[in-house]
Amino acid sequence: VYVATHKHAENIAADLQRMGVPALFYHGGLKAKQREEIHSKFMNGEAPVIVATNAFGMGVDKPNIRFVFHADVSDSLDAYYQEIGRAGRDGEPAEAVLFYRPEDISAQQFKTGPAHVDSEGLEAAYNAVVAYKGPMPREEIVKKTGINARKLVGLLQKLEDTEAVRRLESGEIEAASTRPLAEIIESASEKQKFQKAMRKRRLQQMQTYAESRSSCRPAFLLHYFGDVYEGPCGNCDRCEEARVLPRAA
């Protein structure tokens, strides 16, 4: 069961447990050891149901998953296609169901983040790294700037994206540019605006798919990825409603 937030994962898992369904929840807010244990229990069959955010993604190759439910809409068709691809890898029949509500789109749009960067935070983090005169541990950046560790992760990523700093294998950060700070901040701002616009466009494509009342679902998805398939598949909700059968081979 895929969901959009940590809270929703925990709530749905708790609801299922109250109904006698042995479900576990999985999200990025759990410690690495907890995630490993939950992942292992699901993969070896100890837990038949897992309620997860998209943190439960790459590397999940369990052949006998019969159902993939989306209690919340995915943030893109790319993510949705990858997530429903967990089902039926053994070649046996499987089902994917999206429980869609228009308000889900508004919730996902909120998660696309602000259009403008935190210029003061970027300046503080960058100046701290430059002044350190060598590779700087992230804990030291937190101490020097007063920026909390979670927020610092995002700021450092933006500085890395603009090649203003680099992350070493040790996890330490060092300066990687001699460009003026104003130019670095402007570059980070442009990248953030572009990324926000891209996330919005992908979410709109997801909305179009969910609200489509005419197209065969697999045909819609395959067209999105550039494949040629006109349908009908005979299995999706649109084909079943139209009472059509698969075309003869």
PDB file of C-alpha atoms in Angstrom:
ATOM      1  CA  VAL A   1       0.000   0.000   0.000  1.00  0.00           C
ATOM      2  CA  TYR A   2       1.638   3.223  -1.136  1.00  0.00           C
ATOM      3  CA  VAL A   3       0.969   6.507   0.683  1.00  0.00           C
ATOM      4  CA  ALA A   4       2.364  10.032   0.514  1.00  0.00           C
ATOM      5  CA  THR A   5       3.260  10.753   4.150  1.00  0.00           C
ATOM      6  CA  HIS A   6       4.823   9.110   7.194  1.00  0.00           C
ATOM      7  CA  LYS A   7       1.673   9.733   9.228  1.00  0.00           C
ATOM      8  CA  HIS A   8      -0.607   8.128   6.661  1.00  0.00           C
ATOM      9  CA  ALA A   9       1.623   5.047   6.518  1.00  0.00           C
ATOM     10  CA  GLU A  10       1.451   4.611  10.282  1.00  0.00           C
ATOM     11  CA  ASN A  11      -2.302   5.300  10.478  1.00  0.00           C
ATOM     12  CA  ILE A  12      -3.290   2.871   7.726  1.00  0.00           C
ATOM     13  CA  ALA A  13      -1.039   0.145   9.116  1.00  0.00           C
ATOM     14  CA  ALA A  14      -2.636   0.640  12.541  1.00  0.00           C
ATOM     15  CA  ASP A  15      -6.141   0.489  11.027  1.00  0.00           C
ATOM     16  CA  LEU A  16      -5.301  -2.747   9.219  1.00  0.00           C
ATOM     17  CA  GLN A  17      -3.841  -4.260  12.382  1.00  0.00           C
ATOM     18  CA  ARG A  18      -7.054  -3.445  14.272  1.00  0.00           C
ATOM     19  CA  MET A  19      -8.952  -5.349  11.578  1.00  0.00           C
ATOM     20  CA  GLY A  20      -6.712  -8.369  12.040  1.00  0.00           C
ATOM     21  CA  VAL A  21      -4.438  -7.760   9.044  1.00  0.00           C
ATOM     22  CA  PRO A  22      -0.735  -8.154  10.009  1.00  0.00           C
ATOM     23  CA  ALA A  23       0.529  -4.978   8.333  1.00  0.00           C
ATOM     24  CA  LEU A  24       3.784  -3.101   8.848  1.00  0.00           C
ATOM     25  CA  PHE A  25       4.625   0.484   7.917  1.00  0.00           C
ATOM     26  CA  TYR A  26       7.784   1.741   6.231  1.00  0.00           C
ATOM     27  CA  HIS A  27       9.005   5.284   5.614  1.00  0.00           C
ATOM     28  CA  GLY A  28      12.154   7.399   5.556  1.00  0.00           C
ATOM     29  CA  GLY A  29      11.625   8.617   9.114  1.00  0.00           C
ATOM     30  CA  LEU A  30      12.546   5.210  10.527  1.00  0.00           C
ATOM     31  CA  LYS A  31      16.074   4.337  11.540  1.00  0.00           C
ATOM     32  CA  ALA A  32      18.093   2.337   9.024  1.00  0.00           C
ATOM     33  CA  LYS A  33      18.014  -0.783  11.214  1.00  0.00           C
ATOM     34  CA  GLN A  34      14.210  -0.585  11.551  1.00  0.00           C
ATOM     35  CA  ARG A  35      13.815  -0.217   7.786  1.00  0.00           C
ATOM     36  CA  GLU A  36      16.069  -3.218   7.179  1.00  0.00           C
ATOM     37  CA  GLU A  37      14.058  -5.370   9.614  1.00  0.00           C
ATOM     38  CA  ILE A  38      10.705  -4.372   8.099  1.00  0.00           C
ATOM     39  CA  HIS A  39      11.995  -4.865   4.560  1.00  0.00           C
ATOM     40  CA  SER A  40      13.279  -8.332   5.491  1.00  0.00           C
ATOM     41  CA  LYS A  41       9.977  -9.378   7.125  1.00  0.00           C
ATOM     42  CA  PHE A  42       8.001  -8.380   4.051  1.00  0.00           C
ATOM     43  CA  MET A  43      10.390  -9.984   1.582  1.00  0.00           C
ATOM     44  CA  ASN A  44      10.540 -13.333   3.424  1.00  0.00           C
ATOM     45  CA  GLY A  45       6.752 -13.486   3.890  1.00  0.00           C
ATOM     46  CA  GLU A  46       6.553 -12.859   7.653  1.00  0.00           C
ATOM     47  CA  ALA A  47       4.443  -9.754   6.985  1.00  0.00           C
ATOM     48  CA  PRO A  48       1.953 -10.070   4.104  1.00  0.00           C
ATOM     49  CA  VAL A  49       1.161  -6.344   3.933  1.00  0.00           C
ATOM     50  CA  ILE A  50       3.404  -3.298   3.996  1.00  0.00           C
ATOM     51  CA  VAL A  51       2.172   0.313   4.001  1.00  0.00           C
ATOM     52  CA  ALA A  52       4.921   2.548   2.689  1.00  0.00           C
ATOM     53  CA  THR A  53       5.975   5.869   1.257  1.00  0.00           C
ATOM     54  CA  ASN A  54       8.093   5.977  -1.871  1.00  0.00           C
ATOM     55  CA  ALA A  55      11.102   5.320   0.394  1.00  0.00           C
ATOM     56  CA  PHE A  56      10.127   1.679  -0.220  1.00  0.00           C
ATOM     57  CA  GLY A  57      11.216   1.648  -3.827  1.00  0.00           C
ATOM     58  CA  MET A  58      14.260   0.503  -5.741  1.00  0.00           C
ATOM     59  CA  GLY A  59      15.531  -2.981  -5.032  1.00  0.00           C
ATOM     60  CA  VAL A  60      12.137  -4.428  -4.058  1.00  0.00           C
ATOM     61  CA  ASP A  61      11.801  -7.548  -6.198  1.00  0.00           C
ATOM     62  CA  LYS A  62       9.315  -9.865  -4.508  1.00  0.00           C
ATOM     63  CA  PRO A  63       7.787 -12.118  -7.175  1.00  0.00           C
ATOM     64  CA  ASN A  64       4.423 -12.986  -5.578  1.00  0.00           C
ATOM     65  CA  ILE A  65       2.924  -9.573  -4.769  1.00  0.00           C
ATOM     66  CA  ARG A  66      -0.722  -9.854  -5.779  1.00  0.00           C
ATOM     67  CA  PHE A  67      -1.936  -6.315  -5.033  1.00  0.00           C
ATOM     68  CA  VAL A  68      -0.477  -2.811  -5.098  1.00  0.00           C
ATOM     69  CA  PHE A  69      -2.838  -0.191  -3.697  1.00  0.00           C
ATOM     70  CA  HIS A  70      -2.233   3.549  -3.822  1.00  0.00           C
ATOM     71  CA  ALA A  71      -4.063   5.181  -0.931  1.00  0.00           C
ATOM     72  CA  ASP A  72      -2.533   8.484  -2.092  1.00  0.00           C
ATOM     73  CA  VAL A  73      -1.701   9.609  -5.595  1.00  0.00           C
ATOM     74  CA  SER A  74       1.933   9.344  -6.704  1.00  0.00           C
ATOM     75  CA  ASP A  75       3.809  12.537  -7.536  1.00  0.00           C
ATOM     76  CA  SER A  76       4.393  11.463 -11.153  1.00  0.00           C
ATOM     77  CA  LEU A  77       3.474   8.815 -13.691  1.00  0.00           C
ATOM     78  CA  ASP A  78       7.094   7.668 -13.622  1.00  0.00           C
ATOM     79  CA  ALA A  79       6.815   6.888  -9.895  1.00  0.00           C
ATOM     80  CA  TYR A  80       3.359   5.342 -10.269  1.00  0.00           C
ATOM     81  CA  TYR A  81       4.466   3.033 -13.077  1.00  0.00           C
ATOM     82  CA  GLN A  82       7.491   1.894 -11.116  1.00  0.00           C
ATOM     83  CA  GLU A  83       5.406   1.271  -7.988  1.00  0.00           C
ATOM     84  CA  ILE A  84       2.635  -0.735  -9.659  1.00  0.00           C
ATOM     85  CA  GLY A  85       5.376  -2.731 -11.373  1.00  0.00           C
ATOM     86  CA  ARG A  86       5.969  -4.438  -8.017  1.00  0.00           C
ATOM     87  CA  ALA A  87       2.865  -6.572  -8.634  1.00  0.00           C
ATOM     88  CA  GLY A  88       2.774  -9.887 -10.468  1.00  0.00           C
ATOM     89  CA  ARG A  89       6.454 -10.328 -11.194  1.00  0.00           C
ATOM     90  CA  ASP A  90       5.946 -14.087 -11.142  1.00  0.00           C
ATOM     91  CA  GLY A  91       3.688 -13.792 -14.196  1.00  0.00           C
ATOM     92  CA  GLU A  92       0.529 -14.631 -12.264  1.00  0.00           C
ATOM     93  CA  PRO A  93      -2.529 -12.294 -12.201  1.00  0.00           C
ATOM     94  CA  ALA A  94      -2.128  -9.224  -9.991  1.00  0.00           C
ATOM     95  CA  GLU A  95      -4.054  -6.027  -9.409  1.00  0.00           C
ATOM     96  CA  ALA A  96      -3.140  -2.345  -9.052  1.00  0.00           C
ATOM     97  CA  VAL A  97      -5.720   0.071  -7.637  1.00  0.00           C
ATOM     98  CA  LEU A  98      -5.421   3.843  -7.271  1.00  0.00           C
ATOM     99  CA  PHE A  99      -7.770   5.397  -4.713  1.00  0.00           C
ATOM    100  CA  TYR A 100      -7.874   8.871  -6.199  1.00  0.00           C
ATOM    101  CA  ARG A 101      -9.333  12.063  -4.774  1.00  0.00           C
ATOM    102  CA  PRO A 102      -8.877  15.456  -6.481  1.00  0.00           C
ATOM    103  CA  GLU A 103      -7.654  16.934  -3.195  1.00  0.00           C
ATOM    104  CA  ASP A 104      -4.657  14.576  -3.390  1.00  0.00           C
ATOM    105  CA  ILE A 105      -3.247  16.776  -6.139  1.00  0.00           C
ATOM    106  CA  SER A 106      -3.367  19.842  -3.905  1.00  0.00           C
ATOM    107  CA  ALA A 107      -1.553  17.915  -1.178  1.00  0.00           C
ATOM    108  CA  GLN A 108       1.172  16.824  -3.587  1.00  0.00           C
ATOM    109  CA  GLN A 109       1.515  20.357  -4.980  1.00  0.00           C
ATOM    110  CA  PHE A 110       2.237  21.553  -1.460  1.00  0.00           C
ATOM    111  CA  LYS A 111       5.089  19.040  -1.298  1.00  0.00           C
ATOM    112  CA  THR A 112       6.753  20.433  -4.437  1.00  0.00           C
ATOM    113  CA  GLY A 113       8.316  23.062  -2.181  1.00  0.00           C
ATOM    114  CA  PRO A 114       8.824  26.821  -2.451  1.00  0.00           C
ATOM    115  CA  ALA A 115       9.849  28.512  -5.689  1.00  0.00           C
ATOM    116  CA  HIS A 116      12.576  30.566  -3.994  1.00  0.00           C
ATOM    117  CA  VAL A 117      15.660  29.360  -2.170  1.00  0.00           C
ATOM    118  CA  ASP A 118      16.647  30.280   1.358  1.00  0.00           C
ATOM    119  CA  SER A 119      19.399  32.710   0.348  1.00  0.00           C
ATOM    120  CA  GLU A 120      20.364  33.498   3.953  1.00  0.00           C
ATOM    121  CA  GLY A 121      20.742  29.807   4.764  1.00  0.00           C
ATOM    122  CA  LEU A 122      22.789  29.175   1.621  1.00  0.00           C
ATOM    123  CA  GLU A 123      25.036  32.121   2.431  1.00  0.00           C
ATOM    124  CA  ALA A 124      25.589  30.992   6.021  1.00  0.00           C
ATOM    125  CA  ALA A 125      26.364  27.390   5.046  1.00  0.00           C
ATOM    126  CA  TYR A 126      28.662  28.349   2.174  1.00  0.00           C
ATOM    127  CA  ASN A 127      30.563  30.955   4.173  1.00  0.00           C
ATOM    128  CA  ALA A 128      31.077  28.457   6.992  1.00  0.00           C
ATOM    129  CA  VAL A 129      32.559  25.893   4.593  1.00  0.00           C
ATOM    130  CA  VAL A 130      34.832  28.465   2.919  1.00  0.00           C
ATOM    131  CA  ALA A 131      36.046  29.853   6.256  1.00  0.00           C
ATOM    132  CA  TYR A 132      36.883  26.376   7.552  1.00  0.00           C
ATOM    133  CA  LYS A 133      39.831  26.091   5.147  1.00  0.00           C
ATOM    134  CA  GLY A 134      39.435  22.372   4.521  1.00  0.00           C
ATOM    135  CA  PRO A 135      36.945  19.491   4.576  1.00  0.00           C
ATOM    136  CA  MET A 136      34.257  20.328   7.132  1.00  0.00           C
ATOM    137  CA  PRO A 137      32.077  17.793   9.004  1.00  0.00           C
ATOM    138  CA  ARG A 138      28.354  18.508   8.714  1.00  0.00           C
ATOM    139  CA  GLU A 139      28.077  18.540  12.510  1.00  0.00           C
ATOM    140  CA  GLU A 140      30.570  21.397  12.554  1.00  0.00           C
ATOM    141  CA  ILE A 141      28.516  23.339   9.982  1.00  0.00           C
ATOM    142  CA  VAL A 142      25.466  22.934  12.219  1.00  0.00           C
ATOM    143  CA  LYS A 143      27.475  24.219  15.171  1.00  0.00           C
ATOM    144  CA  LYS A 144      28.919  27.220  13.290  1.00  0.00           C
ATOM    145  CA  THR A 145      25.690  28.316  11.581  1.00  0.00           C
ATOM    146  CA  GLY A 146      22.945  27.297  13.997  1.00  0.00           C
ATOM    147  CA  ILE A 147      21.070  25.689  11.086  1.00  0.00           C
ATOM    148  CA  ASN A 148      19.353  22.463  12.145  1.00  0.00           C
ATOM    149  CA  ALA A 149      20.711  19.255  10.644  1.00  0.00           C
ATOM    150  CA  ARG A 150      17.602  18.410   8.617  1.00  0.00           C
ATOM    151  CA  LYS A 151      17.444  21.809   6.932  1.00  0.00           C
ATOM    152  CA  LEU A 152      21.186  21.757   6.297  1.00  0.00           C
ATOM    153  CA  VAL A 153      20.839  18.620   4.162  1.00  0.00           C
ATOM    154  CA  GLY A 154      18.703  20.528   1.648  1.00  0.00           C
ATOM    155  CA  LEU A 155      20.953  23.583   1.649  1.00  0.00           C
ATOM    156  CA  LEU A 156      24.076  21.520   1.040  1.00  0.00           C
ATOM    157  CA  GLN A 157      22.348  19.646  -1.773  1.00  0.00           C
ATOM    158  CA  LYS A 158      21.584  22.950  -3.496  1.00  0.00           C
ATOM    159  CA  LEU A 159      25.187  24.061  -3.059  1.00  0.00           C
ATOM    160  CA  GLU A 160      26.344  20.735  -4.518  1.00  0.00           C
ATOM    161  CA  ASP A 161      23.949  21.098  -7.458  1.00  0.00           C
ATOM    162  CA  THR A 162      25.547  24.447  -8.310  1.00  0.00           C
ATOM    163  CA  GLU A 163      29.041  22.953  -7.820  1.00  0.00           C
ATOM    164  CA  ALA A 164      29.784  25.458  -5.066  1.00  0.00           C
ATOM    165  CA  VAL A 165      30.740  22.664  -2.661  1.00  0.00           C
ATOM    166  CA  ARG A 166      31.533  18.975  -2.977  1.00  0.00           C
ATOM    167  CA  ARG A 167      30.794  16.067  -0.662  1.00  0.00           C
ATOM    168  CA  LEU A 168      33.755  13.782   0.041  1.00  0.00           C
ATOM    169  CA  GLU A 169      33.557  10.022   0.586  1.00  0.00           C
ATOM    170  CA  SER A 170      34.049  10.726   4.282  1.00  0.00           C
ATOM    171  CA  GLY A 171      30.827  12.751   4.275  1.00  0.00           C
ATOM    172  CA  GLU A 172      32.713  15.979   4.895  1.00  0.00           C
ATOM    173  CA  ILE A 173      32.044  19.068   2.804  1.00  0.00           C
ATOM    174  CA  GLU A 174      34.596  21.282   1.121  1.00  0.00           C
ATOM    175  CA  ALA A 175      34.387  24.405  -1.045  1.00  0.00           C
ATOM    176  CA  ALA A 176      34.614  23.742  -4.787  1.00  0.00           C
ATOM    177  CA  SER A 177      34.127  27.160  -6.381  1.00  0.00           C
ATOM    178  CA  THR A 178      35.594  30.654  -6.405  1.00  0.00           C
ATOM    179  CA  ARG A 179      32.496  32.226  -7.980  1.00  0.00           C
ATOM    180  CA  PRO A 180      30.882  35.185  -6.208  1.00  0.00           C
ATOM    181  CA  LEU A 181      28.283  34.178  -3.629  1.00  0.00           C
ATOM    182  CA  ALA A 182      25.569  36.178  -5.415  1.00  0.00           C
ATOM    183  CA  GLU A 183      26.138  34.115  -8.579  1.00  0.00           C
ATOM    184  CA  ILE A 184      25.922  30.852  -6.640  1.00  0.00           C
ATOM    185  CA  ILE A 185      22.646  31.877  -4.994  1.00  0.00           C
ATOM    186  CA  GLU A 186      21.201  32.995  -8.331  1.00  0.00           C
ATOM    187  CA  SER A 187      22.157  29.658  -9.892  1.00  0.00           C
ATOM    188  CA  ALA A 188      20.576  27.736  -6.989  1.00  0.00           C
ATOM    189  CA  SER A 189      17.400  29.815  -7.327  1.00  0.00           C
ATOM    190  CA  GLU A 190      17.109  29.115 -11.065  1.00  0.00           C
ATOM    191  CA  LYS A 191      17.599  25.397 -10.519  1.00  0.00           C
ATOM    192  CA  GLN A 192      14.944  25.345  -7.798  1.00  0.00           C
ATOM    193  CA  LYS A 193      12.413  27.155 -10.006  1.00  0.00           C
ATOM    194  CA  PHE A 194      13.103  24.718 -12.837  1.00  0.00           C
ATOM    195  CA  GLN A 195      12.768  21.677 -10.558  1.00  0.00           C
ATOM    196  CA  LYS A 196       9.517  22.995  -9.083  1.00  0.00           C
ATOM    197  CA  ALA A 197       8.090  23.553 -12.568  1.00  0.00           C
ATOM    198  CA  MET A 198       9.109  20.027 -13.578  1.00  0.00           C
ATOM    199  CA  ARG A 199       7.500  18.487 -10.489  1.00  0.00           C
ATOM    200  CA  LYS A 200       4.315  20.461 -11.164  1.00  0.00           C
ATOM    201  CA  ARG A 201       4.221  19.291 -14.783  1.00  0.00           C
ATOM    202  CA  ARG A 202       4.693  15.653 -13.767  1.00  0.00           C
ATOM    203  CA  LEU A 203       1.955  15.969 -11.163  1.00  0.00           C
ATOM    204  CA  GLN A 204      -0.396  17.406 -13.789  1.00  0.00           C
ATOM    205  CA  GLN A 205       0.310  14.376 -15.989  1.00  0.00           C
ATOM    206  CA  MET A 206      -0.536  12.128 -13.046  1.00  0.00           C
ATOM    207  CA  GLN A 207      -3.784  14.050 -12.545  1.00  0.00           C
ATOM    208  CA  THR A 208      -4.694  13.682 -16.229  1.00  0.00           C
ATOM    209  CA  TYR A 209      -4.152   9.919 -15.988  1.00  0.00           C
ATOM    210  CA  ALA A 210      -6.209   9.564 -12.813  1.00  0.00           C
ATOM    211  CA  GLU A 211      -9.101  11.660 -14.119  1.00  0.00           C
ATOM    212  CA  SER A 212      -9.159  10.193 -17.627  1.00  0.00           C
ATOM    213  CA  ARG A 213     -12.567   8.696 -18.415  1.00  0.00           C
ATOM    214  CA  SER A 214     -11.944   7.557 -21.972  1.00  0.00           C
ATOM    215  CA  SER A 215      -8.520   6.029 -22.471  1.00  0.00           C
ATOM    216  CA  CYS A 216      -7.419   2.477 -21.729  1.00  0.00           C
ATOM    217  CA  ARG A 217      -5.086   2.799 -18.731  1.00  0.00           C
ATOM    218  CA  PRO A 218      -2.159   0.725 -20.064  1.00  0.00           C
ATOM    219  CA  ALA A 219      -2.423   2.546 -23.407  1.00  0.00           C
ATOM    220  CA  PHE A 220      -2.233   5.896 -21.593  1.00  0.00           C
ATOM    221  CA  LEU A 221       0.808   4.816 -19.578  1.00  0.00           C
ATOM    222  CA  LEU A 222       2.646   3.287 -22.513  1.00  0.00           C
ATOM    223  CA  HIS A 223       2.021   6.360 -24.681  1.00  0.00           C
ATOM    224  CA  TYR A 224       3.511   8.469 -21.891  1.00  0.00           C
ATOM    225  CA  PHE A 225       6.706   6.409 -22.061  1.00  0.00           C
ATOM    226  CA  GLY A 226       6.794   6.581 -25.845  1.00  0.00           C
ATOM    227  CA  ASP A 227       5.640   3.035 -26.579  1.00  0.00           C
ATOM    228  CA  VAL A 228       3.114   2.170 -29.261  1.00  0.00           C
ATOM    229  CA  TYR A 229       0.026   0.479 -27.831  1.00  0.00           C
ATOM    230  CA  GLU A 230      -3.548   1.452 -28.655  1.00  0.00           C
ATOM    231  CA  GLY A 231      -5.411  -1.048 -26.496  1.00  0.00           C
ATOM    232  CA  PRO A 232      -7.928  -1.982 -25.379  1.00  0.00           C
ATOM    233  CA  CYS A 233      -6.318  -4.197 -22.738  1.00  0.00           C
ATOM    234  CA  GLY A 234      -9.659  -5.608 -21.564  1.00  0.00           C
ATOM    235  CA  ASN A 235      -8.534  -5.555 -17.921  1.00  0.00           C
ATOM    236  CA  CYS A 236      -8.483  -1.947 -16.664  1.00  0.00           C
ATOM    237  CA  ASP A 237     -11.445  -0.043 -15.256  1.00  0.00           C
ATOM    238  CA  ARG A 238     -11.928   1.948 -18.484  1.00  0.00           C
ATOM    239  CA  CYS A 239     -12.036  -1.191 -20.631  1.00  0.00           C
ATOM    240  CA  GLU A 240     -14.291  -3.031 -18.189  1.00  0.00           C
ATOM    241  CA  GLU A 241     -16.700  -0.111 -18.109  1.00  0.00           C
ATOM    242  CA  ALA A 242     -16.800  -0.023 -21.895  1.00  0.00           C
ATOM    243  CA  ARG A 243     -17.296  -3.808 -21.862  1.00  0.00           C
ATOM    244  CA  VAL A 244     -14.664  -4.415 -24.473  1.00  0.00           C
ATOM    245  CA  LEU A 245     -12.542  -7.486 -25.042  1.00  0.00           C
ATOM    246  CA  PRO A 246      -8.833  -7.673 -25.887  1.00  0.00           C
ATOM    247  CA  ARG A 247      -8.136  -7.560 -29.590  1.00  0.00           C
ATOM    248  CA  ALA A 248      -7.372 -10.862 -31.239  1.00  0.00           C
ATOM    249  CA  ALA A 249      -3.696 -11.564 -31.728  1.00  0.00           C
TER     250      ALA A 249
END
